[in-house]
PDB file of C-alpha atoms in Angstrom:
ATOM      1  CA  MET A 170     -74.977  62.407  28.947  1.00  0.00           C
ATOM      2  CA  PHE A 171     -74.787  62.399  25.129  1.00  0.00           C
ATOM      3  CA  LEU A 172     -76.272  58.890  25.007  1.00  0.00           C
ATOM      4  CA  GLY A 173     -79.245  59.957  27.086  1.00  0.00           C
ATOM      5  CA  VAL A 174     -78.619  57.500  29.934  1.00  0.00           C
ATOM      6  CA  ARG A 175     -78.612  58.071  33.692  1.00  0.00           C
ATOM      7  CA  PRO A 176     -76.123  55.726  35.382  1.00  0.00           C
ATOM      8  CA  ARG A 177     -76.547  54.970  39.081  1.00  0.00           C
ATOM      9  CA  TYR A 178     -72.980  53.725  39.481  1.00  0.00           C
ATOM     10  CA  SER A 179     -69.579  54.592  38.082  1.00  0.00           C
ATOM     11  CA  LEU A 180     -66.080  53.341  37.435  1.00  0.00           C
ATOM     12  CA  ILE A 181     -65.195  54.096  41.062  1.00  0.00           C
ATOM     13  CA  ASP A 182     -67.791  51.618  42.297  1.00  0.00           C
ATOM     14  CA  ALA A 183     -66.110  48.972  40.152  1.00  0.00           C
ATOM     15  CA  ILE A 184     -62.521  49.565  41.271  1.00  0.00           C
ATOM     16  CA  ASP A 185     -63.555  49.885  44.920  1.00  0.00           C
ATOM     17  CA  ASN A 186     -65.322  46.511  44.779  1.00  0.00           C
ATOM     18  CA  LEU A 187     -62.994  44.339  42.708  1.00  0.00           C
ATOM     19  CA  HIS A 188     -63.310  41.544  45.248  1.00  0.00           C
ATOM     20  CA  ARG A 189     -66.958  41.057  44.291  1.00  0.00           C
ATOM     21  CA  LEU A 190     -66.862  42.044  40.628  1.00  0.00           C
ATOM     22  CA  ASP A 191     -68.433  38.987  39.049  1.00  0.00           C
ATOM     23  CA  ARG A 192     -70.860  38.936  36.123  1.00  0.00           C
ATOM     24  CA  GLU A 193     -73.916  39.551  38.301  1.00  0.00           C
ATOM     25  CA  PHE A 194     -72.399  42.496  40.169  1.00  0.00           C
ATOM     26  CA  LEU A 195     -71.108  44.061  36.957  1.00  0.00           C
ATOM     27  CA  ARG A 196     -74.610  43.859  35.509  1.00  0.00           C
ATOM     28  CA  GLU A 197     -75.739  46.093  38.379  1.00  0.00           C
ATOM     29  CA  LEU A 198     -73.000  48.664  37.720  1.00  0.00           C
ATOM     30  CA  VAL A 199     -73.459  49.184  33.986  1.00  0.00           C
ATOM     31  CA  VAL A 200     -76.323  50.927  32.240  1.00  0.00           C
ATOM     32  CA  LYS A 201     -77.491  49.546  28.911  1.00  0.00           C
ATOM     33  CA  HIS A 202     -78.144  51.777  25.915  1.00  0.00           C
ATOM     34  CA  LYS A 203     -80.843  50.825  23.422  1.00  0.00           C
ATOM     35  CA  SER A 204     -78.129  50.195  20.809  1.00  0.00           C
ATOM     36  CA  GLY A 205     -76.833  47.300  22.924  1.00  0.00           C
ATOM     37  CA  LEU A 206     -73.830  49.159  24.341  1.00  0.00           C
ATOM     38  CA  GLU A 207     -73.293  48.680  28.067  1.00  0.00           C
ATOM     39  CA  ILE A 208     -71.771  51.711  29.762  1.00  0.00           C
ATOM     40  CA  LEU A 209     -69.643  51.885  32.895  1.00  0.00           C
ATOM     41  CA  ALA A 210     -69.894  55.595  33.598  1.00  0.00           C
ATOM     42  CA  GLY A 211     -67.063  57.970  34.359  1.00  0.00           C
ATOM     43  CA  SER A 212     -66.537  59.171  37.897  1.00  0.00           C
ATOM     44  CA  ASP A 213     -67.976  62.400  39.282  1.00  0.00           C
ATOM     45  CA  HIS A 214     -64.874  62.685  41.474  1.00  0.00           C
ATOM     46  CA  PHE A 215     -62.373  65.141  40.030  1.00  0.00           C
ATOM     47  CA  ASP A 216     -59.375  63.366  41.593  1.00  0.00           C
ATOM     48  CA  ARG A 217     -60.396  59.744  40.959  1.00  0.00           C
ATOM     49  CA  PRO A 218     -59.319  57.504  39.523  1.00  0.00           C
ATOM     50  CA  GLY A 219     -55.809  58.660  40.372  1.00  0.00           C
ATOM     51  CA  GLY A 220     -52.343  57.244  40.886  1.00  0.00           C
ATOM     52  CA  PRO A 221     -53.288  54.989  43.826  1.00  0.00           C
ATOM     53  CA  ASP A 222     -56.001  53.410  41.640  1.00  0.00           C
ATOM     54  CA  ALA A 223     -53.625  52.290  38.870  1.00  0.00           C
ATOM     55  CA  GLY A 224     -53.299  48.715  40.109  1.00  0.00           C
ATOM     56  CA  ALA A 225     -57.064  48.415  40.505  1.00  0.00           C
ATOM     57  CA  MET A 226     -57.522  49.742  36.961  1.00  0.00           C
ATOM     58  CA  GLU A 227     -55.228  47.058  35.561  1.00  0.00           C
ATOM     59  CA  GLU A 228     -57.156  44.350  37.380  1.00  0.00           C
ATOM     60  CA  LEU A 229     -60.492  45.840  36.284  1.00  0.00           C
ATOM     61  CA  LEU A 230     -59.445  45.762  32.636  1.00  0.00           C
ATOM     62  CA  ARG A 231     -58.418  42.114  32.979  1.00  0.00           C
ATOM     63  CA  LEU A 232     -61.785  41.246  34.526  1.00  0.00           C
ATOM     64  CA  LEU A 233     -63.730  43.135  31.873  1.00  0.00           C
ATOM     65  CA  ALA A 234     -61.798  41.472  29.054  1.00  0.00           C
ATOM     66  CA  ARG A 235     -63.175  38.113  30.182  1.00  0.00           C
ATOM     67  CA  GLN A 236     -66.754  39.285  29.832  1.00  0.00           C
ATOM     68  CA  TYR A 237     -66.791  41.647  26.859  1.00  0.00           C
ATOM     69  CA  GLU A 238     -65.851  41.139  23.247  1.00  0.00           C
ATOM     70  CA  TYR A 239     -65.028  44.816  22.719  1.00  0.00           C
ATOM     71  CA  ILE A 240     -64.145  47.480  25.286  1.00  0.00           C
ATOM     72  CA  LEU A 241     -64.007  51.161  24.320  1.00  0.00           C
ATOM     73  CA  ILE A 242     -62.218  53.487  26.752  1.00  0.00           C
ATOM     74  CA  ASP A 243     -62.393  57.268  26.703  1.00  0.00           C
ATOM     75  CA  ALA A 244     -58.986  57.765  28.278  1.00  0.00           C
ATOM     76  CA  GLY A 245     -58.961  61.551  28.547  1.00  0.00           C
ATOM     77  CA  SER A 246     -56.406  64.104  27.387  1.00  0.00           C
ATOM     78  CA  GLN A 247     -53.966  63.666  30.256  1.00  0.00           C
ATOM     79  CA  ILE A 248     -51.609  60.732  30.715  1.00  0.00           C
ATOM     80  CA  ASN A 249     -51.561  59.488  34.292  1.00  0.00           C
ATOM     81  CA  ALA A 250     -51.078  56.148  36.031  1.00  0.00           C
ATOM     82  CA  CYS A 251     -54.603  54.987  35.183  1.00  0.00           C
ATOM     83  CA  SER A 252     -54.574  55.994  31.527  1.00  0.00           C
ATOM     84  CA  VAL A 253     -51.182  54.277  31.176  1.00  0.00           C
ATOM     85  CA  ALA A 254     -52.836  51.034  32.322  1.00  0.00           C
ATOM     86  CA  ALA A 255     -55.338  51.439  29.485  1.00  0.00           C
ATOM     87  CA  LEU A 256     -52.596  52.280  26.967  1.00  0.00           C
ATOM     88  CA  TYR A 257     -50.740  49.064  27.658  1.00  0.00           C
ATOM     89  CA  ALA A 258     -53.901  46.942  27.658  1.00  0.00           C
ATOM     90  CA  ALA A 259     -55.345  48.341  24.420  1.00  0.00           C
ATOM     91  CA  ASP A 260     -55.213  46.577  21.067  1.00  0.00           C
ATOM     92  CA  LEU A 261     -55.682  49.904  19.270  1.00  0.00           C
ATOM     93  CA  LEU A 262     -55.080  53.502  20.367  1.00  0.00           C
ATOM     94  CA  PHE A 263     -56.983  56.301  18.634  1.00  0.00           C
ATOM     95  CA  LEU A 264     -55.625  59.821  18.983  1.00  0.00           C
ATOM     96  CA  ILE A 265     -58.214  62.364  17.842  1.00  0.00           C
ATOM     97  CA  ALA A 266     -57.586  65.995  16.912  1.00  0.00           C
ATOM     98  CA  ASN A 267     -59.079  68.832  14.902  1.00  0.00           C
ATOM     99  CA  PRO A 268     -57.066  70.389  12.040  1.00  0.00           C
ATOM    100  CA  ASP A 269     -56.080  73.524  13.955  1.00  0.00           C
ATOM    101  CA  VAL A 270     -52.826  74.613  15.559  1.00  0.00           C
ATOM    102  CA  PRO A 271     -53.727  74.056  19.258  1.00  0.00           C
ATOM    103  CA  SER A 272     -55.180  70.586  18.608  1.00  0.00           C
ATOM    104  CA  VAL A 273     -52.274  69.448  16.453  1.00  0.00           C
ATOM    105  CA  ARG A 274     -49.746  70.784  18.964  1.00  0.00           C
ATOM    106  CA  ASN A 275     -51.464  68.930  21.791  1.00  0.00           C
ATOM    107  CA  ALA A 276     -51.557  65.792  19.629  1.00  0.00           C
ATOM    108  CA  GLN A 277     -47.789  66.121  19.142  1.00  0.00           C
ATOM    109  CA  ARG A 278     -47.261  66.190  22.909  1.00  0.00           C
ATOM    110  CA  LEU A 279     -49.536  63.220  23.552  1.00  0.00           C
ATOM    111  CA  LEU A 280     -48.080  61.157  20.730  1.00  0.00           C
ATOM    112  CA  GLU A 281     -44.533  61.814  21.907  1.00  0.00           C
ATOM    113  CA  ARG A 282     -45.442  60.792  25.450  1.00  0.00           C
ATOM    114  CA  VAL A 283     -47.115  57.616  24.206  1.00  0.00           C
ATOM    115  CA  ARG A 284     -43.945  56.821  22.251  1.00  0.00           C
ATOM    116  CA  GLN A 285     -41.813  57.363  25.363  1.00  0.00           C
ATOM    117  CA  LEU A 286     -44.023  54.894  27.214  1.00  0.00           C
ATOM    118  CA  GLY A 287     -43.438  52.324  24.500  1.00  0.00           C
ATOM    119  CA  ALA A 288     -47.136  52.091  23.709  1.00  0.00           C
ATOM    120  CA  ALA A 289     -47.019  53.543  20.200  1.00  0.00           C
ATOM    121  CA  GLY A 290     -46.031  51.719  17.037  1.00  0.00           C
ATOM    122  CA  GLU A 291     -48.625  50.113  14.811  1.00  0.00           C
ATOM    123  CA  ARG A 292     -51.328  50.259  17.476  1.00  0.00           C
ATOM    124  CA  VAL A 293     -51.670  54.045  17.227  1.00  0.00           C
ATOM    125  CA  ARG A 294     -54.212  55.487  14.798  1.00  0.00           C
ATOM    126  CA  PHE A 295     -54.423  59.239  14.274  1.00  0.00           C
ATOM    127  CA  VAL A 296     -57.931  60.467  13.470  1.00  0.00           C
ATOM    128  CA  LEU A 297     -58.587  63.929  12.053  1.00  0.00           C
ATOM    129  CA  ASN A 298     -61.961  65.247  13.174  1.00  0.00           C
ATOM    130  CA  ARG A 299     -64.116  68.126  11.872  1.00  0.00           C
ATOM    131  CA  ALA A 300     -61.988  68.314   8.753  1.00  0.00           C
ATOM    132  CA  GLN A 301     -63.305  70.235   5.778  1.00  0.00           C
ATOM    133  CA  GLU A 302     -61.769  72.179   2.936  1.00  0.00           C
ATOM    134  CA  PRO A 303     -60.282  74.691   3.057  1.00  0.00           C
ATOM    135  CA  TYR A 304     -58.298  73.071   5.890  1.00  0.00           C
ATOM    136  CA  PRO A 305     -56.789  75.450   8.486  1.00  0.00           C
ATOM    137  CA  ILE A 306     -53.737  73.163   8.211  1.00  0.00           C
ATOM    138  CA  PRO A 307     -53.367  70.838   5.194  1.00  0.00           C
ATOM    139  CA  PRO A 308     -53.468  67.109   6.114  1.00  0.00           C
ATOM    140  CA  LYS A 309     -50.001  66.465   4.648  1.00  0.00           C
ATOM    141  CA  GLN A 310     -48.583  69.215   6.823  1.00  0.00           C
ATOM    142  CA  ILE A 311     -50.267  67.679   9.888  1.00  0.00           C
ATOM    143  CA  GLU A 312     -48.768  64.271   9.061  1.00  0.00           C
ATOM    144  CA  GLY A 313     -45.345  65.867   8.724  1.00  0.00           C
ATOM    145  CA  ALA A 314     -45.686  67.645  12.072  1.00  0.00           C
ATOM    146  CA  LEU A 315     -46.773  64.464  13.851  1.00  0.00           C
ATOM    147  CA  GLY A 316     -44.482  62.076  12.035  1.00  0.00           C
ATOM    148  CA  HIS A 317     -47.509  59.822  11.812  1.00  0.00           C
ATOM    149  CA  PRO A 318     -50.040  59.138   9.031  1.00  0.00           C
ATOM    150  CA  ILE A 319     -53.691  60.143   9.268  1.00  0.00           C
ATOM    151  CA  HIS A 320     -55.702  56.945   9.641  1.00  0.00           C
ATOM    152  CA  HIS A 321     -59.129  58.448   8.985  1.00  0.00           C
ATOM    153  CA  THR A 322     -60.660  61.865   8.374  1.00  0.00           C
ATOM    154  CA  PHE A 323     -64.172  62.695   9.526  1.00  0.00           C
ATOM    155  CA  PRO A 324     -65.970  65.612   7.880  1.00  0.00           C
ATOM    156  CA  SER A 325     -67.285  68.638   9.692  1.00  0.00           C
ATOM    157  CA  ASP A 326     -71.059  68.231  10.014  1.00  0.00           C
ATOM    158  CA  TYR A 327     -72.084  70.216  13.046  1.00  0.00           C
ATOM    159  CA  LYS A 328     -75.820  70.072  12.363  1.00  0.00           C
ATOM    160  CA  THR A 329     -75.998  66.282  12.084  1.00  0.00           C
ATOM    161  CA  VAL A 330     -73.699  65.676  15.050  1.00  0.00           C
ATOM    162  CA  SER A 331     -75.380  68.214  17.348  1.00  0.00           C
ATOM    163  CA  THR A 332     -78.824  66.784  16.518  1.00  0.00           C
ATOM    164  CA  SER A 333     -77.555  63.321  17.414  1.00  0.00           C
ATOM    165  CA  LEU A 334     -75.960  64.496  20.656  1.00  0.00           C
ATOM    166  CA  ASN A 335     -79.031  66.445  21.748  1.00  0.00           C
ATOM    167  CA  SER A 336     -81.326  63.500  21.057  1.00  0.00           C
ATOM    168  CA  GLY A 337     -79.125  60.863  22.695  1.00  0.00           C
ATOM    169  CA  VAL A 338     -79.290  58.782  19.510  1.00  0.00           C
ATOM    170  CA  PRO A 339     -75.846  57.735  18.173  1.00  0.00           C
ATOM    171  CA  LEU A 340     -75.034  58.711  14.605  1.00  0.00           C
ATOM    172  CA  ALA A 341     -75.047  55.060  13.560  1.00  0.00           C
ATOM    173  CA  LEU A 342     -78.726  54.873  14.500  1.00  0.00           C
ATOM    174  CA  ALA A 343     -79.749  58.378  13.461  1.00  0.00           C
ATOM    175  CA  GLY A 344     -80.448  57.778   9.771  1.00  0.00           C
ATOM    176  CA  ASN A 345     -78.607  58.360   6.525  1.00  0.00           C
ATOM    177  CA  SER A 346     -75.796  60.883   6.382  1.00  0.00           C
ATOM    178  CA  GLU A 347     -72.236  60.928   5.104  1.00  0.00           C
ATOM    179  CA  ILE A 348     -70.756  61.072   8.581  1.00  0.00           C
ATOM    180  CA  ALA A 349     -72.974  58.205   9.839  1.00  0.00           C
ATOM    181  CA  ALA A 350     -71.828  56.061   6.902  1.00  0.00           C
ATOM    182  CA  GLN A 351     -68.213  56.900   7.726  1.00  0.00           C
ATOM    183  CA  PHE A 352     -68.685  55.900  11.358  1.00  0.00           C
ATOM    184  CA  ASP A 353     -70.215  52.619  10.232  1.00  0.00           C
ATOM    185  CA  ALA A 354     -67.291  51.836   7.906  1.00  0.00           C
ATOM    186  CA  PHE A 355     -64.775  53.001  10.511  1.00  0.00           C
ATOM    187  CA  THR A 356     -66.248  50.683  13.155  1.00  0.00           C
ATOM    188  CA  ARG A 357     -66.505  47.686  10.838  1.00  0.00           C
ATOM    189  CA  HIS A 358     -62.841  48.078   9.905  1.00  0.00           C
ATOM    190  CA  ILE A 359     -61.880  47.961  13.599  1.00  0.00           C
ATOM    191  CA  ILE A 360     -63.922  44.804  14.114  1.00  0.00           C
ATOM    192  CA  SER A 361     -62.574  43.075  11.014  1.00  0.00           C
ATOM    193  CA  PRO A 362     -59.639  44.900   9.396  1.00  0.00           C
ATOM    194  CA  ALA A 363     -58.810  42.000   7.057  1.00  0.00           C
ATOM    195  CA  ALA A 364     -62.319  41.648   5.748  1.00  0.00           C
ATOM    196  CA  GLY A 365     -63.010  45.252   4.775  1.00  0.00           C
ATOM    197  CA  THR A 366     -66.595  46.076   5.578  1.00  0.00           C
ATOM    198  CA  GLU A 367     -67.647  42.469   6.136  1.00  0.00           C
ATOM    199  CA  THR A 368     -68.111  41.582   9.780  1.00  0.00           C
ATOM    200  CA  PRO A 369     -67.344  37.928  10.601  1.00  0.00           C
ATOM    201  CA  ALA A 370     -69.522  35.827  12.842  1.00  0.00           C
ATOM    202  CA  GLN A 371     -68.580  36.457  16.455  1.00  0.00           C
ATOM    203  CA  PRO A 372     -69.704  35.062  19.810  1.00  0.00           C
ATOM    204  CA  LYS A 373     -72.654  37.038  21.112  1.00  0.00           C
ATOM    205  CA  ARG A 374     -70.966  38.966  23.868  1.00  0.00           C
ATOM    206  CA  ALA A 375     -71.700  42.528  24.867  1.00  0.00           C
ATOM    207  CA  LYS A 376     -69.829  45.718  24.068  1.00  0.00           C
ATOM    208  CA  LEU A 377     -68.729  47.952  26.904  1.00  0.00           C
ATOM    209  CA  GLY A 378     -68.157  51.695  26.928  1.00  0.00           C
ATOM    210  CA  LEU A 379     -65.820  52.693  29.754  1.00  0.00           C
ATOM    211  CA  GLU A 380     -65.930  56.425  30.286  1.00  0.00           C
ATOM    212  CA  ARG A 381     -63.142  58.760  31.272  1.00  0.00           C
ATOM    213  CA  ILE A 382     -60.466  56.992  33.250  1.00  0.00           C
ATOM    214  CA  ALA A 383     -58.472  60.204  33.104  1.00  0.00           C
ATOM    215  CA  SER A 384     -60.045  63.544  32.182  1.00  0.00           C
ATOM    216  CA  LEU A 385     -61.403  64.938  28.928  1.00  0.00           C
ATOM    217  CA  TRP A 386     -59.933  63.927  25.548  1.00  0.00           C
TER     218      TRP A 386
END
């Protein structure tokens, strides 16, 4: 919705048709954003994907990894059998929270559960969102509560973000702003952590956005 696209198909169509999920069929399922991102939309079903779909999710991620250079998954705020499949498959895990008591407390619960699953360690990055002085909770206090360092802090810029969301134009394409520049640097570091902001030459494969395999994060 925030990218201004209208998908005809969803994640459920993919996991229900794994037997025919080749490059041509996948091209029918995804919707392409003008930025180049290809999106496999989240399901409209409240109860799917669920536990019985976990095996199909694992196979889907393996199939997608053969066709896409980067896969971004919005895994939701609940940990279930399907989100666990994504946790184990991911190269990096980003846990996002606002600097307020409910968000930090929920982040504690999620981080502890991820640790219990053995999917934590160096792959986990904690991101502090909508952070602006004076902080409701100081960043050092948040790090102490989580037992985990803050990887990146994004400023609170409601006007810029809401304009971007309402227009369907991602911040990276919306013009000059501090938060857009931070998103650009943040993304480049993921692509090439050893090279700083320099992005190395890569094979020209697409990027996929895979929406909500659990619920809302």
